[in-house]
Tab-separated table of C-alpha atoms in Angstrom:
chain	number	residue	atom	x	y	z
C	639	MET	CA	-13.231	-4.374	13.356
C	640	LYS	CA	-13.536	-3.422	9.684
C	641	ALA	CA	-12.279	-5.754	6.958
C	642	LEU	CA	-12.339	-5.294	3.207
C	643	PHE	CA	-13.990	-8.211	1.405
C	644	ILE	CA	-14.352	-8.926	-2.302
C	645	HIS	CA	-17.670	-10.738	-2.764
C	646	GLY	CA	-17.424	-11.023	-6.555
C	647	ALA	CA	-16.565	-9.005	-9.648
C	648	GLU	CA	-16.798	-5.286	-8.773
C	649	ASP	CA	-18.473	-6.121	-5.472
C	650	MET	CA	-16.227	-5.029	-2.602
C	651	ARG	CA	-17.454	-4.059	0.863
C	652	LEU	CA	-15.988	-2.859	4.126
C	653	ASP	CA	-17.648	-5.309	6.507
C	654	GLU	CA	-17.769	-5.493	10.289
C	655	VAL	CA	-16.245	-8.721	11.633
C	656	ALA	CA	-14.842	-9.975	14.922
C	657	VAL	CA	-11.215	-9.322	15.806
C	658	PRO	CA	-9.344	-12.616	15.273
C	659	GLU	CA	-7.644	-14.354	18.190
C	660	PRO	CA	-4.008	-15.427	17.805
C	661	GLY	CA	-3.257	-19.051	18.611
C	662	GLU	CA	-0.015	-20.743	19.562
C	663	GLY	CA	2.836	-19.482	17.395
C	664	GLU	CA	0.700	-16.622	16.062
C	665	VAL	CA	0.635	-12.851	16.559
C	666	LEU	CA	-2.199	-10.342	16.182
C	667	LEU	CA	-1.195	-7.321	14.091
C	668	ARG	CA	-2.781	-3.896	13.777
C	669	VAL	CA	-2.633	-3.265	10.027
C	670	ARG	CA	-1.584	0.204	8.867
C	671	TYR	CA	-0.993	0.140	5.093
C	672	VAL	CA	-1.897	-2.377	2.378
C	673	GLY	CA	-0.593	-2.197	-1.181
C	674	ILE	CA	-2.812	-3.013	-4.150
C	675	CYS	CA	-1.216	-5.653	-6.393
C	676	GLY	CA	-2.116	-6.708	-9.921
C	677	SER	CA	-3.616	-9.935	-8.578
C	678	ASP	CA	-5.841	-7.885	-6.251
C	679	LEU	CA	-7.079	-5.907	-9.250
C	680	HIS	CA	-8.004	-9.113	-11.067
C	681	TYR	CA	-9.870	-10.441	-8.035
C	682	TYR	CA	-11.888	-7.248	-7.745
C	683	PHE	CA	-12.578	-6.351	-11.368
C	684	HIS	CA	-13.001	-9.911	-12.705
C	685	GLY	CA	-13.858	-11.969	-9.636
C	686	LYS	CA	-10.849	-14.180	-10.321
C	687	ASN	CA	-7.107	-14.126	-10.849
C	688	GLY	CA	-6.220	-16.583	-13.583
C	689	GLU	CA	-7.926	-19.815	-12.575
C	690	ASN	CA	-8.385	-18.684	-8.963
C	691	LEU	CA	-12.071	-17.852	-8.598
C	692	VAL	CA	-13.494	-15.889	-5.649
C	693	ARG	CA	-15.886	-18.424	-4.107
C	694	GLU	CA	-16.460	-16.785	-0.714
C	695	PRO	CA	-16.054	-13.273	0.726
C	696	PHE	CA	-12.359	-12.748	0.339
C	697	ALA	CA	-9.992	-10.211	1.925
C	698	PRO	CA	-7.145	-9.325	-0.446
C	699	GLY	CA	-3.803	-7.982	0.652
C	700	HIS	CA	-0.354	-9.548	0.788
C	701	GLU	CA	1.685	-6.325	0.692
C	702	PHE	CA	1.334	-4.624	4.063
C	703	SER	CA	2.844	-3.057	7.139
C	704	ALA	CA	1.546	-3.224	10.690
C	705	THR	CA	2.337	-2.936	14.378
C	706	VAL	CA	2.217	-5.820	16.813
C	707	GLU	CA	-1.021	-5.717	18.803
C	708	HIS	CA	-0.746	-8.914	20.848
C	709	ASP	CA	1.702	-11.794	21.047
C	710	PRO	CA	0.422	-14.406	23.524
C	711	SER	CA	3.994	-15.609	24.112
C	712	GLY	CA	5.270	-12.137	24.965
C	713	GLU	CA	8.147	-12.427	22.495
C	714	TRP	CA	6.982	-9.491	20.354
C	715	ALA	CA	6.240	-6.263	22.219
C	716	GLN	CA	3.048	-4.362	21.513
C	717	GLY	CA	3.647	-1.534	19.054
C	718	THR	CA	6.636	-3.142	17.298
C	719	PRO	CA	6.569	-2.048	13.619
C	720	VAL	CA	6.677	-4.966	11.203
C	721	THR	CA	5.967	-6.235	7.744
C	722	ALA	CA	5.456	-9.889	6.849
C	723	HIS	CA	6.601	-12.539	4.422
C	724	PRO	CA	3.167	-13.619	3.141
C	725	ALA	CA	4.044	-17.218	2.218
C	726	ARG	CA	3.666	-20.499	4.038
C	727	PHE	CA	5.867	-22.890	2.082
C	728	GLY	CA	4.691	-26.366	1.130
C	729	THR	CA	6.361	-29.765	0.831
C	730	PRO	CA	10.088	-29.812	-0.051
C	731	VAL	CA	11.013	-31.228	-3.450
C	732	ASP	CA	14.312	-32.939	-4.263
C	733	GLY	CA	16.524	-30.749	-6.405
C	734	ILE	CA	14.912	-27.446	-5.437
C	735	GLU	CA	15.511	-27.479	-1.704
C	736	ASP	CA	16.773	-23.882	-1.998
C	737	LYS	CA	13.597	-22.705	-3.764
C	738	PRO	CA	10.823	-23.095	-1.166
C	739	HIS	CA	8.564	-20.662	-3.033
C	740	LEU	CA	8.239	-23.339	-5.747
C	741	TRP	CA	7.355	-26.222	-3.425
C	742	PRO	CA	3.805	-27.563	-3.873
C	743	GLY	CA	1.185	-27.229	-1.182
C	744	GLY	CA	2.066	-23.805	0.158
C	745	ASP	CA	-0.201	-20.788	0.363
C	746	TYR	CA	-0.042	-17.001	0.326
C	747	LEU	CA	-1.876	-14.297	2.202
C	748	GLY	CA	-4.676	-12.836	0.092
C	749	SER	CA	-4.936	-15.740	-2.344
C	750	ALA	CA	-8.048	-17.542	-3.587
C	751	ALA	CA	-6.019	-20.440	-4.968
C	752	ASP	CA	-7.313	-22.746	-2.208
C	753	PHE	CA	-10.715	-23.133	-0.606
C	754	PRO	CA	-11.385	-21.915	2.000
C	755	HIS	CA	-9.429	-18.955	0.705
C	756	ARG	CA	-6.300	-17.689	2.444
C	757	GLN	CA	-7.616	-14.394	3.733
C	758	GLY	CA	-5.398	-11.365	3.297
C	759	ALA	CA	-4.388	-8.355	5.374
C	760	ALA	CA	-6.903	-5.776	4.128
C	761	ALA	CA	-8.435	-5.333	7.572
C	762	ASP	CA	-7.922	-3.447	10.817
C	763	TYR	CA	-6.347	-6.567	12.334
C	764	VAL	CA	-4.812	-9.741	10.959
C	765	VAL	CA	-3.279	-12.840	12.554
C	766	VAL	CA	-0.039	-14.223	11.111
C	767	GLU	CA	2.448	-16.868	12.148
C	768	LYS	CA	5.585	-15.636	13.879
C	769	HIS	CA	7.931	-16.897	11.183
C	770	MET	CA	6.315	-14.442	8.764
C	771	LEU	CA	7.222	-11.348	10.807
C	772	ARG	CA	9.993	-8.970	9.791
C	773	ARG	CA	10.893	-6.201	12.245
C	774	LEU	CA	11.327	-2.787	10.618
C	775	PRO	CA	14.678	-1.053	11.083
C	776	ASP	CA	14.824	2.394	12.648
C	777	GLY	CA	13.953	5.096	10.157
C	778	LEU	CA	11.769	2.960	7.891
C	779	SER	CA	8.205	4.247	8.054
C	780	LEU	CA	5.162	2.013	8.067
C	781	ARG	CA	4.025	3.658	4.838
C	782	ASP	CA	7.243	2.821	3.021
C	783	ALA	CA	7.475	-0.665	4.565
C	784	ALA	CA	4.319	-1.687	2.695
C	785	LEU	CA	6.605	-1.880	-0.360
C	786	ALA	CA	8.732	-4.683	1.086
C	787	GLU	CA	6.767	-7.527	-0.519
C	788	PRO	CA	6.658	-6.131	-4.086
C	789	LEU	CA	10.289	-5.021	-3.799
C	790	GLY	CA	11.054	-8.612	-2.795
C	791	VAL	CA	9.432	-9.695	-6.064
C	792	ALA	CA	11.635	-7.250	-7.969
C	793	LEU	CA	14.767	-8.426	-6.179
C	794	HIS	CA	13.953	-12.045	-6.923
C	795	ALA	CA	13.805	-11.125	-10.620
C	796	LEU	CA	17.374	-9.852	-10.222
C	797	THR	CA	18.280	-13.123	-8.506
C	798	VAL	CA	16.903	-15.025	-11.492
C	799	ALA	CA	18.985	-12.853	-13.848
C	800	GLY	CA	22.009	-14.072	-11.875
C	801	ASP	CA	25.538	-13.526	-13.091
C	802	GLU	CA	24.296	-12.008	-16.349
C	803	LEU	CA	23.313	-8.863	-14.452
C	804	GLY	CA	26.035	-6.446	-15.462
C	805	SER	CA	26.371	-2.735	-16.100
C	806	SER	CA	23.227	-2.255	-18.190
C	807	ALA	CA	19.672	-3.584	-18.385
C	808	LEU	CA	16.361	-2.869	-20.098
C	809	VAL	CA	13.036	-2.856	-18.265
C	810	LEU	CA	9.891	-3.125	-20.386
C	811	GLY	CA	6.788	-1.980	-18.523
C	812	ALA	CA	6.978	0.762	-15.881
C	813	GLY	CA	4.041	-0.229	-13.720
C	814	PRO	CA	4.600	-0.714	-9.974
C	815	ILE	CA	6.723	-3.873	-10.309
C	816	GLY	CA	8.669	-2.470	-13.237
C	817	LEU	CA	9.376	0.672	-11.233
C	818	LEU	CA	10.626	-1.409	-8.322
C	819	VAL	CA	12.850	-3.438	-10.669
C	820	ILE	CA	14.318	-0.115	-11.846
C	821	ALA	CA	14.878	0.997	-8.261
C	822	ALA	CA	16.440	-2.346	-7.334
C	823	LEU	CA	18.786	-2.249	-10.314
C	824	ARG	CA	19.962	1.229	-9.438
C	825	ALA	CA	20.371	0.339	-5.751
C	826	ARG	CA	22.417	-2.715	-6.772
C	827	GLY	CA	24.757	-0.461	-8.748
C	828	VAL	CA	23.680	-1.168	-12.343
C	829	GLU	CA	25.037	1.846	-14.169
C	830	HIS	CA	22.647	2.172	-17.092
C	831	VAL	CA	18.956	1.286	-16.812
C	832	ALA	CA	16.804	1.789	-19.902
C	833	VAL	CA	13.015	1.642	-19.704
C	834	GLY	CA	10.248	1.233	-22.250
C	835	ASP	CA	6.535	1.844	-21.714
C	836	THR	CA	3.496	2.961	-23.696
C	837	GLN	CA	2.677	5.752	-21.195
C	838	GLU	CA	4.744	8.935	-20.918
C	839	SER	CA	3.558	9.384	-17.329
C	840	ALA	CA	4.961	5.959	-16.438
C	841	LEU	CA	8.282	6.880	-18.044
C	842	ALA	CA	8.380	10.086	-15.994
C	843	ARG	CA	8.027	7.992	-12.836
C	844	ALA	CA	10.782	5.692	-14.115
C	845	ARG	CA	13.143	8.629	-14.609
C	846	ALA	CA	12.379	9.866	-11.096
C	847	LEU	CA	13.450	6.453	-9.768
C	848	GLY	CA	16.757	6.529	-11.625
C	849	ALA	CA	16.147	5.344	-15.198
C	850	ASN	CA	18.928	6.667	-17.425
C	851	GLU	CA	17.137	6.298	-20.745
C	852	THR	CA	13.472	5.898	-21.674
C	853	PHE	CA	11.560	4.855	-24.773
C	854	LEU	CA	7.923	5.584	-25.547
C	855	VAL	CA	6.892	2.252	-27.015
C	856	GLY	CA	4.973	2.706	-30.253
C	857	THR	CA	6.734	6.005	-30.971
C	858	ASP	CA	10.424	5.550	-30.210
C	859	GLU	CA	12.577	2.778	-31.607
C	860	VAL	CA	13.748	0.440	-28.859
C	861	PRO	CA	17.321	-0.725	-29.589
C	862	ALA	CA	17.817	-4.271	-30.858
C	863	THR	CA	20.464	-6.717	-29.594
C	864	ALA	CA	21.631	-4.165	-27.040
C	865	TYR	CA	21.047	-5.374	-23.478
C	866	PRO	CA	22.558	-8.375	-21.687
C	867	VAL	CA	19.458	-8.606	-19.485
C	868	VAL	CA	15.884	-7.550	-20.260
C	869	PHE	CA	13.153	-7.580	-17.619
C	870	GLU	CA	9.689	-7.940	-19.172
C	871	CYS	CA	7.282	-6.491	-16.603
C	872	SER	CA	4.124	-5.708	-18.587
C	873	ALA	CA	2.940	-9.235	-19.511
C	874	ALA	CA	1.881	-7.874	-22.923
C	875	PRO	CA	2.773	-10.331	-25.725
C	876	PRO	CA	4.242	-7.596	-28.002
C	877	SER	CA	6.479	-6.574	-25.109
C	878	LEU	CA	7.846	-10.106	-24.777
C	879	SER	CA	8.585	-10.095	-28.509
C	880	GLN	CA	10.433	-6.789	-28.057
C	881	ALA	CA	12.346	-8.192	-25.083
C	882	VAL	CA	13.753	-11.000	-27.223
C	883	VAL	CA	14.637	-8.526	-29.973
C	884	SER	CA	16.370	-6.162	-27.534
C	885	ALA	CA	18.342	-8.851	-25.701
C	886	SER	CA	21.981	-9.122	-26.719
C	887	ARG	CA	23.453	-12.265	-28.180
C	888	ALA	CA	23.551	-14.928	-25.442
C	889	GLY	CA	21.523	-12.509	-23.320
C	890	VAL	CA	18.762	-13.212	-20.822
C	891	VAL	CA	15.087	-12.232	-20.783
C	892	VAL	CA	13.489	-12.433	-17.321
C	893	GLN	CA	9.699	-12.724	-17.559
C	894	VAL	CA	8.422	-10.818	-14.527
C	895	GLY	CA	4.898	-9.917	-15.661
C	896	MET	CA	2.320	-12.658	-15.094
C	897	LEU	CA	1.417	-13.887	-18.565
C	898	ALA	CA	-2.161	-14.874	-19.309
C	899	ASP	CA	-3.006	-18.566	-18.935
C	900	ALA	CA	-3.745	-18.805	-22.658
C	901	ALA	CA	-2.095	-19.194	-26.042
C	902	ILE	CA	-0.534	-15.850	-26.977
C	903	GLY	CA	1.075	-14.521	-30.127
C	904	VAL	CA	4.790	-13.968	-29.511
C	905	ASN	CA	7.662	-13.865	-32.012
C	906	LEU	CA	10.471	-15.881	-30.447
C	907	ALA	CA	12.578	-16.378	-33.569
C	908	PRO	CA	15.518	-14.319	-32.237
C	909	LEU	CA	15.525	-16.523	-29.134
C	910	VAL	CA	17.088	-19.240	-31.277
C	911	SER	CA	19.326	-17.214	-33.566
C	912	LYS	CA	20.858	-15.273	-30.660
C	913	GLU	CA	20.788	-18.093	-28.076
C	914	VAL	CA	18.772	-15.906	-25.740
C	915	GLN	CA	17.649	-17.522	-22.473
C	916	LEU	CA	14.043	-16.928	-21.387
C	917	ARG	CA	13.670	-17.281	-17.607
C	918	GLY	CA	10.532	-17.135	-15.506
C	919	THR	CA	10.412	-15.616	-12.036
C	920	PHE	CA	7.754	-16.285	-9.380
C	921	ARG	CA	7.271	-14.320	-6.155
C	922	PHE	CA	10.416	-14.683	-4.004
C	923	SER	CA	12.154	-16.803	-1.408
C	924	THR	CA	14.127	-14.765	1.142
C	925	GLU	CA	14.488	-11.491	-0.794
C	926	ILE	CA	11.989	-9.674	1.417
C	927	ASP	CA	14.775	-9.409	4.013
C	928	GLU	CA	16.994	-7.529	1.576
C	929	ALA	CA	13.957	-5.484	0.515
C	930	VAL	CA	13.429	-4.209	4.061
C	931	GLU	CA	17.088	-3.230	4.315
C	932	MET	CA	17.058	-1.610	0.861
C	933	LEU	CA	13.974	0.482	1.639
C	934	ALA	CA	15.670	1.778	4.789
C	935	ALA	CA	18.934	2.538	2.953
C	936	HIS	CA	17.305	4.095	-0.133
C	937	PRO	CA	14.287	6.202	0.907
C	938	SER	CA	13.820	7.419	-2.677
C	939	ILE	CA	12.416	3.992	-3.606
C	940	ALA	CA	9.216	5.022	-1.820
C	941	GLY	CA	8.628	7.400	-4.737
C	942	VAL	CA	6.890	4.496	-6.452
C	943	VAL	CA	3.885	5.270	-4.211
C	944	THR	CA	1.640	7.808	-5.923
C	945	HIS	CA	-1.603	7.505	-3.933
C	946	VAL	CA	-2.639	6.663	-0.372
C	947	LEU	CA	-6.383	6.376	0.241
C	948	PRO	CA	-8.348	5.392	3.356
C	949	ALA	CA	-10.034	1.998	3.545
C	950	SER	CA	-13.403	3.740	3.313
C	951	ASP	CA	-12.402	4.754	-0.252
C	952	ALA	CA	-11.186	1.298	-1.271
C	953	VAL	CA	-13.227	1.172	-4.488
C	954	ALA	CA	-11.689	4.473	-5.572
C	955	ALA	CA	-8.255	3.128	-4.622
C	956	PHE	CA	-8.708	0.066	-6.816
C	957	THR	CA	-10.008	2.207	-9.689
C	958	THR	CA	-6.991	4.484	-9.371
C	959	ALA	CA	-4.598	1.528	-9.255
C	960	LYS	CA	-6.117	0.142	-12.449
C	961	ASP	CA	-5.299	3.388	-14.296
C	962	SER	CA	-1.624	2.937	-15.172
C	963	ALA	CA	-1.446	6.396	-16.723
C	964	ALA	CA	-2.464	8.034	-13.446
C	965	SER	CA	-0.835	5.871	-10.789
C	966	GLY	CA	2.171	3.908	-9.674
C	967	LYS	CA	1.732	1.981	-6.443
C	968	VAL	CA	-1.514	2.689	-4.587
C	969	LEU	CA	-1.778	2.052	-0.834
C	970	ILE	CA	-4.852	1.683	1.367
C	971	GLU	CA	-4.544	3.076	4.892
C	972	PHE	CA	-6.305	1.353	7.780
């Protein structure tokens, strides 16, 4: 079979490898679509994602859809369309029993955090544990189902916002995750969703997904003290400063974008004077289940996908995904 491996910075190859064999409690999947995430871009273009260095040929891919190829137990029929929760949770911690995604010792498909690396799904076939499988409902295509994992990330950001999520919200950064936050807010019934981005093309995609109001950052003035919840999805320090400015008094800023592991220049003065709460959000717990249902109920969410390229054009797919002016979510087809 063919599998896509990152060997180092800007060194990615479609290699021939043996089809893996599922063991007890595992299922072999025939992969159909794999989404390119921001972490995947870092692995390819920089050879690392934060502190996670690529130290062996490494298959990315934690956003994907597939069909069941072989379940040794016979529980899952061949051809069943599925997606997967990519996490194996670690050791429970007192006080956060309901937050398994924060337990230490877990791992994630397509992550170089551990060595040997946890290989991802960017291949013709992948083996996963049964507990990861999520059956697709009727009417949800394999193409659209590849969005379940990133939509789960967006929905978890809404979970973190909690009771403060009301009738209006601001989303800063209209990349793929920002777009899915917009879609999730609209699907959840938030009446007014405002969006800020530095790219007019990104704002056009945001409007297509239901944004009610858009601001071209750097040109338009983004309202101050106006939104009970602000979702910062760009990870740009000036955007975090703007998020705090735009949050209402006693409002909430949810930091969705993965900030650099470095000292950054951010003006947090209004955080104190307005008693704004700054909340982090990391991956998700069970929200992928709601994501699957939401994708089936709201087909328009799939509009976040702008490009689908074959695995043989993976380098072009990654280059396209890096260009935020030209693309939303980019999928690789196997």
